GROMACS .gro file of C-alpha atoms in nm:
model
  290
    1MET     CA    1   6.289   3.408  -3.670
    2ILE     CA    2   6.426   3.585  -3.366
    3LYS     CA    3   6.171   3.401  -3.149
    4LEU     CA    4   6.275   3.065  -3.292
    5PHE     CA    5   6.640   3.152  -3.234
    6GLY     CA    6   6.564   3.249  -2.874
    7ASN     CA    7   6.383   2.920  -2.817
    8LYS     CA    8   6.678   2.727  -2.955
    9ARG     CA    9   6.912   2.909  -2.721
   10LEU     CA   10   6.686   2.825  -2.426
   11ILE     CA   11   6.673   2.460  -2.526
   12MET     CA   12   7.051   2.444  -2.566
   13SER     CA   13   7.095   2.607  -2.226
   14LEU     CA   14   6.873   2.349  -2.062
   15ILE     CA   15   7.055   2.064  -2.233
   16SER     CA   16   7.389   2.205  -2.120
   17LEU     CA   17   7.257   2.241  -1.768
   18ILE     CA   18   7.144   1.879  -1.761
   19ILE     CA   19   7.484   1.762  -1.889
   20VAL     CA   20   7.661   1.965  -1.622
   21ILE     CA   21   7.440   1.816  -1.352
   22ALA     CA   22   7.505   1.466  -1.478
   23LEU     CA   23   7.882   1.527  -1.473
   24MET     CA   24   7.854   1.670  -1.124
   25GLY     CA   25   7.671   1.361  -1.011
   26VAL     CA   26   7.956   1.147  -1.141
   27THR     CA   27   8.234   1.362  -0.997
   28LEU     CA   28   8.064   1.410  -0.662
   29GLY     CA   29   8.010   1.040  -0.609
   30ASN     CA   30   8.309   1.018  -0.373
   31ARG     CA   31   8.306   1.374  -0.237
   32GLY     CA   32   8.173   1.453   0.106
   33ALA     CA   33   8.124   1.832   0.075
   34VAL     CA   34   7.930   2.031  -0.184
   35THR     CA   35   8.030   2.386  -0.280
   36TRP     CA   36   7.793   2.683  -0.270
   37PRO     CA   37   7.760   2.710  -0.653
   38GLU     CA   38   7.684   2.340  -0.667
   39LYS     CA   39   7.410   2.378  -0.405
   40MET     CA   40   7.261   2.668  -0.594
   41LEU     CA   41   7.269   2.474  -0.918
   42GLN     CA   42   7.107   2.172  -0.750
   43ASP     CA   43   6.824   2.386  -0.610
   44THR     CA   44   6.768   2.548  -0.949
   45VAL     CA   45   6.741   2.209  -1.117
   46ALA     CA   46   6.496   2.088  -0.848
   47TRP     CA   47   6.280   2.396  -0.912
   48LEU     CA   48   6.281   2.331  -1.287
   49GLN     CA   49   6.192   1.966  -1.231
   50GLY     CA   50   5.900   2.077  -1.014
   51LEU     CA   51   5.772   2.297  -1.298
   52ILE     CA   52   5.783   2.000  -1.532
   53TYR     CA   53   5.646   1.725  -1.304
   54LYS     CA   54   5.361   1.916  -1.132
   55PRO     CA   55   5.155   1.968  -1.450
   56ALA     CA   56   5.225   1.608  -1.547
   57GLY     CA   57   5.096   1.495  -1.206
   58TYR     CA   58   4.782   1.706  -1.244
   59ILE     CA   59   4.713   1.556  -1.586
   60ALA     CA   60   4.766   1.202  -1.457
   61GLY     CA   61   4.537   1.272  -1.162
   62PHE     CA   62   4.272   1.417  -1.395
   63PHE     CA   63   4.260   1.103  -1.608
   64GLU     CA   64   4.260   0.888  -1.295
   65ASP     CA   65   3.960   1.086  -1.162
   66ILE     CA   66   3.776   1.031  -1.492
   67SER     CA   67   3.837   0.658  -1.465
   68THR     CA   68   3.716   0.656  -1.103
   69LEU     CA   69   3.405   0.856  -1.200
   70GLY     CA   70   3.315   0.600  -1.467
   71GLN     CA   71   3.355   0.318  -1.217
   72LEU     CA   72   3.135   0.501  -0.965
   73ARG     CA   73   2.866   0.549  -1.229
   74ARG     CA   74   2.867   0.178  -1.309
   75GLU     CA   75   2.847   0.090  -0.940
   76ASN     CA   76   2.562   0.342  -0.900
   77GLU     CA   77   2.363   0.175  -1.180
   78VAL     CA   78   2.412  -0.166  -1.017
   79LEU     CA   79   2.294  -0.028  -0.682
   80LYS     CA   80   1.988   0.132  -0.846
   81ARG     CA   81   1.887  -0.198  -1.007
   82THR     CA   82   1.941  -0.383  -0.680
   83LEU     CA   83   1.731  -0.126  -0.490
   84SER     CA   84   1.454  -0.149  -0.752
   85HIS     CA   85   1.442  -0.528  -0.721
   86TYR     CA   86   1.440  -0.501  -0.341
   87ALA     CA   87   1.151  -0.250  -0.345
   88ARG     CA   88   0.953  -0.471  -0.584
   89ASP     CA   89   1.010  -0.784  -0.373
   90THR     CA   90   0.923  -0.594  -0.054
   91ALA     CA   91   0.598  -0.471  -0.206
   92ARG     CA   92   0.506  -0.824  -0.312
   93LEU     CA   93   0.587  -0.956   0.034
   94ASN     CA   94   0.371  -0.689   0.199
   95VAL     CA   95   0.080  -0.774  -0.032
   96LEU     CA   96   0.113  -1.144   0.051
   97LYS     CA   97   0.135  -1.071   0.424
   98ALA     CA   98  -0.178  -0.854   0.411
   99GLU     CA   99  -0.366  -1.121   0.215
  100ASN     CA  100  -0.252  -1.387   0.461
  101GLU     CA  101  -0.381  -1.182   0.755
  102ARG     CA  102  -0.717  -1.127   0.586
  103LEU     CA  103  -0.755  -1.497   0.510
  104LYS     CA  104  -0.665  -1.582   0.870
  105ASP     CA  105  -0.938  -1.346   0.991
  106LEU     CA  106  -1.189  -1.511   0.757
  107LEU     CA  107  -1.085  -1.857   0.874
  108ASN     CA  108  -1.111  -1.759   1.241
  109PHE     CA  109  -1.453  -1.607   1.176
  110THR     CA  110  -1.587  -1.919   1.006
  111GLU     CA  111  -1.447  -2.136   1.287
  112ARG     CA  112  -1.630  -1.924   1.544
  113GLN     CA  113  -1.958  -1.956   1.351
  114LYS     CA  114  -1.956  -2.336   1.323
  115SER     CA  115  -2.226  -2.364   1.587
  116ASP     CA  116  -2.466  -2.171   1.361
  117GLU     CA  117  -2.665  -2.347   1.094
  118LEU     CA  118  -2.494  -2.132   0.835
  119ILE     CA  119  -2.228  -2.189   0.572
  120TYR     CA  120  -1.979  -1.912   0.493
  121ARG     CA  121  -1.828  -1.918   0.146
  122VAL     CA  122  -1.514  -1.713   0.093
  123ALA     CA  123  -1.532  -1.500  -0.223
  124ARG     CA  124  -1.280  -1.265  -0.379
  125VAL     CA  125  -1.383  -0.918  -0.491
  126VAL     CA  126  -1.292  -0.893  -0.860
  127ALA     CA  127  -1.450  -0.558  -0.956
  128ILE     CA  128  -1.630  -0.259  -0.802
  129ASN     CA  129  -1.882  -0.016  -0.946
  130HIS     CA  130  -1.913   0.312  -0.759
  131ASP     CA  131  -2.109   0.551  -0.982
  132GLY     CA  132  -2.273   0.759  -0.710
  133TYR     CA  133  -2.610   0.586  -0.754
  134ASN     CA  134  -2.532   0.219  -0.700
  135ASN     CA  135  -2.254   0.078  -0.486
  136VAL     CA  136  -2.207  -0.266  -0.635
  137PHE     CA  137  -1.910  -0.502  -0.638
  138LYS     CA  138  -1.855  -0.830  -0.820
  139ILE     CA  139  -1.734  -1.153  -0.659
  140ASP     CA  140  -1.582  -1.463  -0.816
  141LEU     CA  141  -1.857  -1.704  -0.701
  142GLY     CA  142  -2.174  -1.771  -0.899
  143ALA     CA  143  -2.455  -2.017  -0.959
  144ASN     CA  144  -2.201  -2.290  -1.026
  145ASP     CA  145  -2.085  -2.245  -0.665
  146GLY     CA  146  -2.436  -2.253  -0.520
  147ILE     CA  147  -2.479  -1.875  -0.491
  148ARG     CA  148  -2.837  -1.746  -0.506
  149GLU     CA  149  -2.992  -1.400  -0.520
  150SER     CA  150  -3.064  -1.227  -0.186
  151MET     CA  151  -2.793  -1.418   0.001
  152ALA     CA  152  -2.634  -1.203   0.272
  153VAL     CA  153  -2.272  -1.096   0.233
  154VAL     CA  154  -2.052  -1.018   0.534
  155THR     CA  155  -1.697  -0.947   0.642
  156PRO     CA  156  -1.556  -1.073   0.975
  157GLU     CA  157  -1.671  -0.740   1.123
  158GLY     CA  158  -2.034  -0.752   1.011
  159LEU     CA  159  -2.304  -0.734   0.742
  160ILE     CA  160  -2.203  -0.550   0.427
  161GLY     CA  161  -2.467  -0.627   0.162
  162ARG     CA  162  -2.664  -0.887  -0.032
  163VAL     CA  163  -2.638  -1.068  -0.365
  164ILE     CA  164  -2.861  -0.904  -0.628
  165ARG     CA  165  -2.755  -1.074  -0.951
  166VAL     CA  166  -2.602  -1.415  -1.019
  167ALA     CA  167  -2.416  -1.541  -1.326
  168GLU     CA  168  -2.266  -1.883  -1.374
  169PHE     CA  169  -1.925  -1.798  -1.229
  170SER     CA  170  -1.971  -1.454  -1.070
  171SER     CA  171  -2.225  -1.248  -0.877
  172ASN     CA  172  -2.305  -0.883  -0.806
  173VAL     CA  173  -2.339  -0.762  -0.448
  174LEU     CA  174  -2.530  -0.448  -0.349
  175MET     CA  175  -2.374  -0.261  -0.057
  176LEU     CA  176  -2.570  -0.194   0.260
  177THR     CA  177  -2.515   0.177   0.195
  178ASP     CA  178  -2.765   0.161  -0.093
  179ILE     CA  179  -3.059   0.073   0.132
  180ASN     CA  180  -3.324   0.341   0.080
  181ASP     CA  181  -3.682   0.355   0.206
  182GLN     CA  182  -3.774   0.570  -0.096
  183SER     CA  183  -3.675   0.300  -0.345
  184MET     CA  184  -3.916   0.028  -0.461
  185ASN     CA  185  -3.623  -0.212  -0.507
  186SER     CA  186  -3.476  -0.158  -0.161
  187ARG     CA  187  -3.543  -0.407   0.116
  188GLY     CA  188  -3.550  -0.316   0.482
  189ILE     CA  189  -3.360  -0.531   0.730
  190SER     CA  190  -3.541  -0.657   1.039
  191VAL     CA  191  -3.308  -0.622   1.336
  192THR     CA  192  -3.296  -0.666   1.710
  193SER     CA  193  -3.051  -0.600   1.994
  194MET     CA  194  -2.799  -0.856   2.112
  195GLU     CA  195  -2.832  -0.718   2.466
  196HIS     CA  196  -3.213  -0.685   2.452
  197PRO     CA  197  -3.362  -0.969   2.242
  198ASP     CA  198  -3.713  -0.823   2.284
  199SER     CA  199  -3.611  -0.514   2.090
  200PHE     CA  200  -3.724  -0.475   1.730
  201GLY     CA  201  -3.674  -0.231   1.444
  202VAL     CA  202  -3.608  -0.207   1.073
  203ILE     CA  203  -3.297  -0.071   0.899
  204GLU     CA  204  -3.452   0.133   0.617
  205SER     CA  205  -3.194   0.384   0.500
  206TYR     CA  206  -2.834   0.502   0.515
  207ASP     CA  207  -2.719   0.857   0.588
  208HIS     CA  208  -2.427   0.929   0.355
  209GLU     CA  209  -2.332   1.243   0.550
  210THR     CA  210  -2.294   1.077   0.889
  211GLY     CA  211  -2.214   0.725   0.763
  212TYR     CA  212  -2.484   0.579   0.990
  213LEU     CA  213  -2.765   0.334   0.914
  214ILE     CA  214  -3.111   0.452   1.018
  215MET     CA  215  -3.319   0.213   1.226
  216SER     CA  216  -3.691   0.300   1.243
  217LYS     CA  217  -4.022   0.154   1.365
  218ILE     CA  218  -3.888   0.132   1.721
  219LYS     CA  219  -4.167   0.134   1.979
  220GLN     CA  220  -4.147   0.392   2.254
  221GLU     CA  221  -4.124   0.122   2.522
  222ASP     CA  222  -3.858  -0.072   2.328
  223PRO     CA  223  -3.557  -0.153   2.554
  224LEU     CA  224  -3.300  -0.061   2.285
  225ARG     CA  225  -3.017   0.148   2.433
  226VAL     CA  226  -2.722   0.348   2.305
  227GLY     CA  227  -2.423   0.114   2.288
  228ASP     CA  228  -2.631  -0.195   2.207
  229THR     CA  229  -2.510  -0.426   1.931
  230VAL     CA  230  -2.769  -0.450   1.655
  231ILE     CA  231  -2.805  -0.787   1.478
  232THR     CA  232  -3.037  -0.931   1.215
  233SER     CA  233  -3.352  -1.085   1.361
  234GLY     CA  234  -3.416  -1.333   1.081
  235LEU     CA  235  -3.769  -1.200   1.018
  236GLY     CA  236  -3.853  -1.143   0.654
  237GLY     CA  237  -3.648  -1.435   0.530
  238THR     CA  238  -3.381  -1.240   0.341
  239TYR     CA  239  -3.117  -1.222   0.614
  240PRO     CA  240  -3.051  -1.510   0.855
  241PRO     CA  241  -3.063  -1.423   1.227
  242GLY     CA  242  -2.759  -1.322   1.428
  243LEU     CA  243  -2.557  -1.128   1.169
  244ILE     CA  244  -2.392  -0.825   1.328
  245VAL     CA  245  -2.506  -0.495   1.175
  246GLY     CA  246  -2.356  -0.229   1.401
  247THR     CA  247  -2.376  -0.031   1.725
  248VAL     CA  248  -2.646   0.211   1.842
  249VAL     CA  249  -2.501   0.564   1.867
  250SER     CA  250  -2.824   0.760   1.923
  251ARG     CA  251  -3.199   0.725   1.971
  252ARG     CA  252  -3.470   0.986   1.930
  253GLU     CA  253  -3.840   1.032   1.862
  254GLY     CA  254  -3.956   0.984   1.506
  255THR     CA  255  -4.118   1.250   1.288
  256PHE     CA  256  -4.466   1.207   1.435
  257GLY     CA  257  -4.356   1.103   1.784
  258ILE     CA  258  -4.531   0.768   1.761
  259THR     CA  259  -4.217   0.558   1.718
  260HIS     CA  260  -3.847   0.616   1.771
  261VAL     CA  261  -3.551   0.629   1.533
  262ALA     CA  262  -3.196   0.516   1.607
  263GLU     CA  263  -2.865   0.576   1.433
  264ILE     CA  264  -2.651   0.267   1.388
  265LYS     CA  265  -2.278   0.281   1.323
  266PRO     CA  266  -2.202  -0.006   1.080
  267ALA     CA  267  -1.971  -0.273   1.218
  268ALA     CA  268  -1.822  -0.341   0.874
  269ASN     CA  269  -1.619  -0.088   0.678
  270MET     CA  270  -1.855   0.053   0.416
  271ASP     CA  271  -1.572   0.171   0.190
  272MET     CA  272  -1.582  -0.100  -0.073
  273THR     CA  273  -1.261   0.023  -0.239
  274GLY     CA  274  -1.070  -0.158   0.035
  275LEU     CA  275  -1.256  -0.487  -0.002
  276ARG     CA  276  -1.052  -0.788  -0.111
  277GLU     CA  277  -1.240  -1.090   0.026
  278VAL     CA  278  -1.594  -1.131   0.163
  279LEU     CA  279  -1.812  -1.413   0.294
  280VAL     CA  280  -2.139  -1.518   0.132
  281VAL     CA  281  -2.378  -1.649   0.397
  282GLU     CA  282  -2.574  -1.960   0.307
  283ARG     CA  283  -2.835  -2.136   0.513
  284ALA     CA  284  -2.792  -2.512   0.530
  285GLY     CA  285  -2.933  -2.653   0.207
  286GLU     CA  286  -3.004  -2.309   0.059
  287GLY     CA  287  -2.726  -2.318  -0.198
  288ALA     CA  288  -2.767  -2.679  -0.301
  289ASN     CA  289  -2.796  -2.721  -0.675
  290PRO     CA  290  -3.123  -2.882  -0.789
   0.00000   0.00000   0.00000
């Protein structure tokens, strides 16, 4: 009760003070000088007003900050969506640019080969099978497109494999890395040197540790040299002549010293996970449907 009474007295004092100030404002309207008690009273009122208005200002600023924070969050969400769309469109553009460059390379390659009696059919790689035993990939061309088993498959860089199975609208291609002289199903590749046409050898295996093809059956007097470009000779009938295989990086005596062996660095990238398009090589009239 005493506390309530004290509060009432304080409230009444403040009301009285406000009334006095108001009266002073009216009476001092035409006065030029202000007395010392009036100055003191004016300063006291200003101090009390500061106590009242400062918390009110803080509260107003707090709610204004909350409103600004909400607006910033909304703007942030809009920016995130815009950035996501930009990243998606950029990725699509990069994919299209890369595909365009690959197709240009294929077109330039086929234009350069027009003098050969060969037809190059562009095929897309639609699936790969890399199980550690067989490196096979599937292309979107088949018997309906004139594809036949044993046709050579290349990239603009060089020979990469051969067709081993043909369906109506797709075919399986065995990578050059699966060539193995210990396998009954493997076929050696008769090759020669672009710089020394009298050279002869057979690609019979692939060294998975070094990434080199092994060329054997090289005569001791064969002119093959390190740095020579190895190409298919056309002998054997499977591969047409003139397809680039790779570059000679070393030459040494064979196991019995009768013939020599050379290591060939493949011209084409043998990592089939990066393949997107390839070229199926067809001799004139070879792929014609009966």
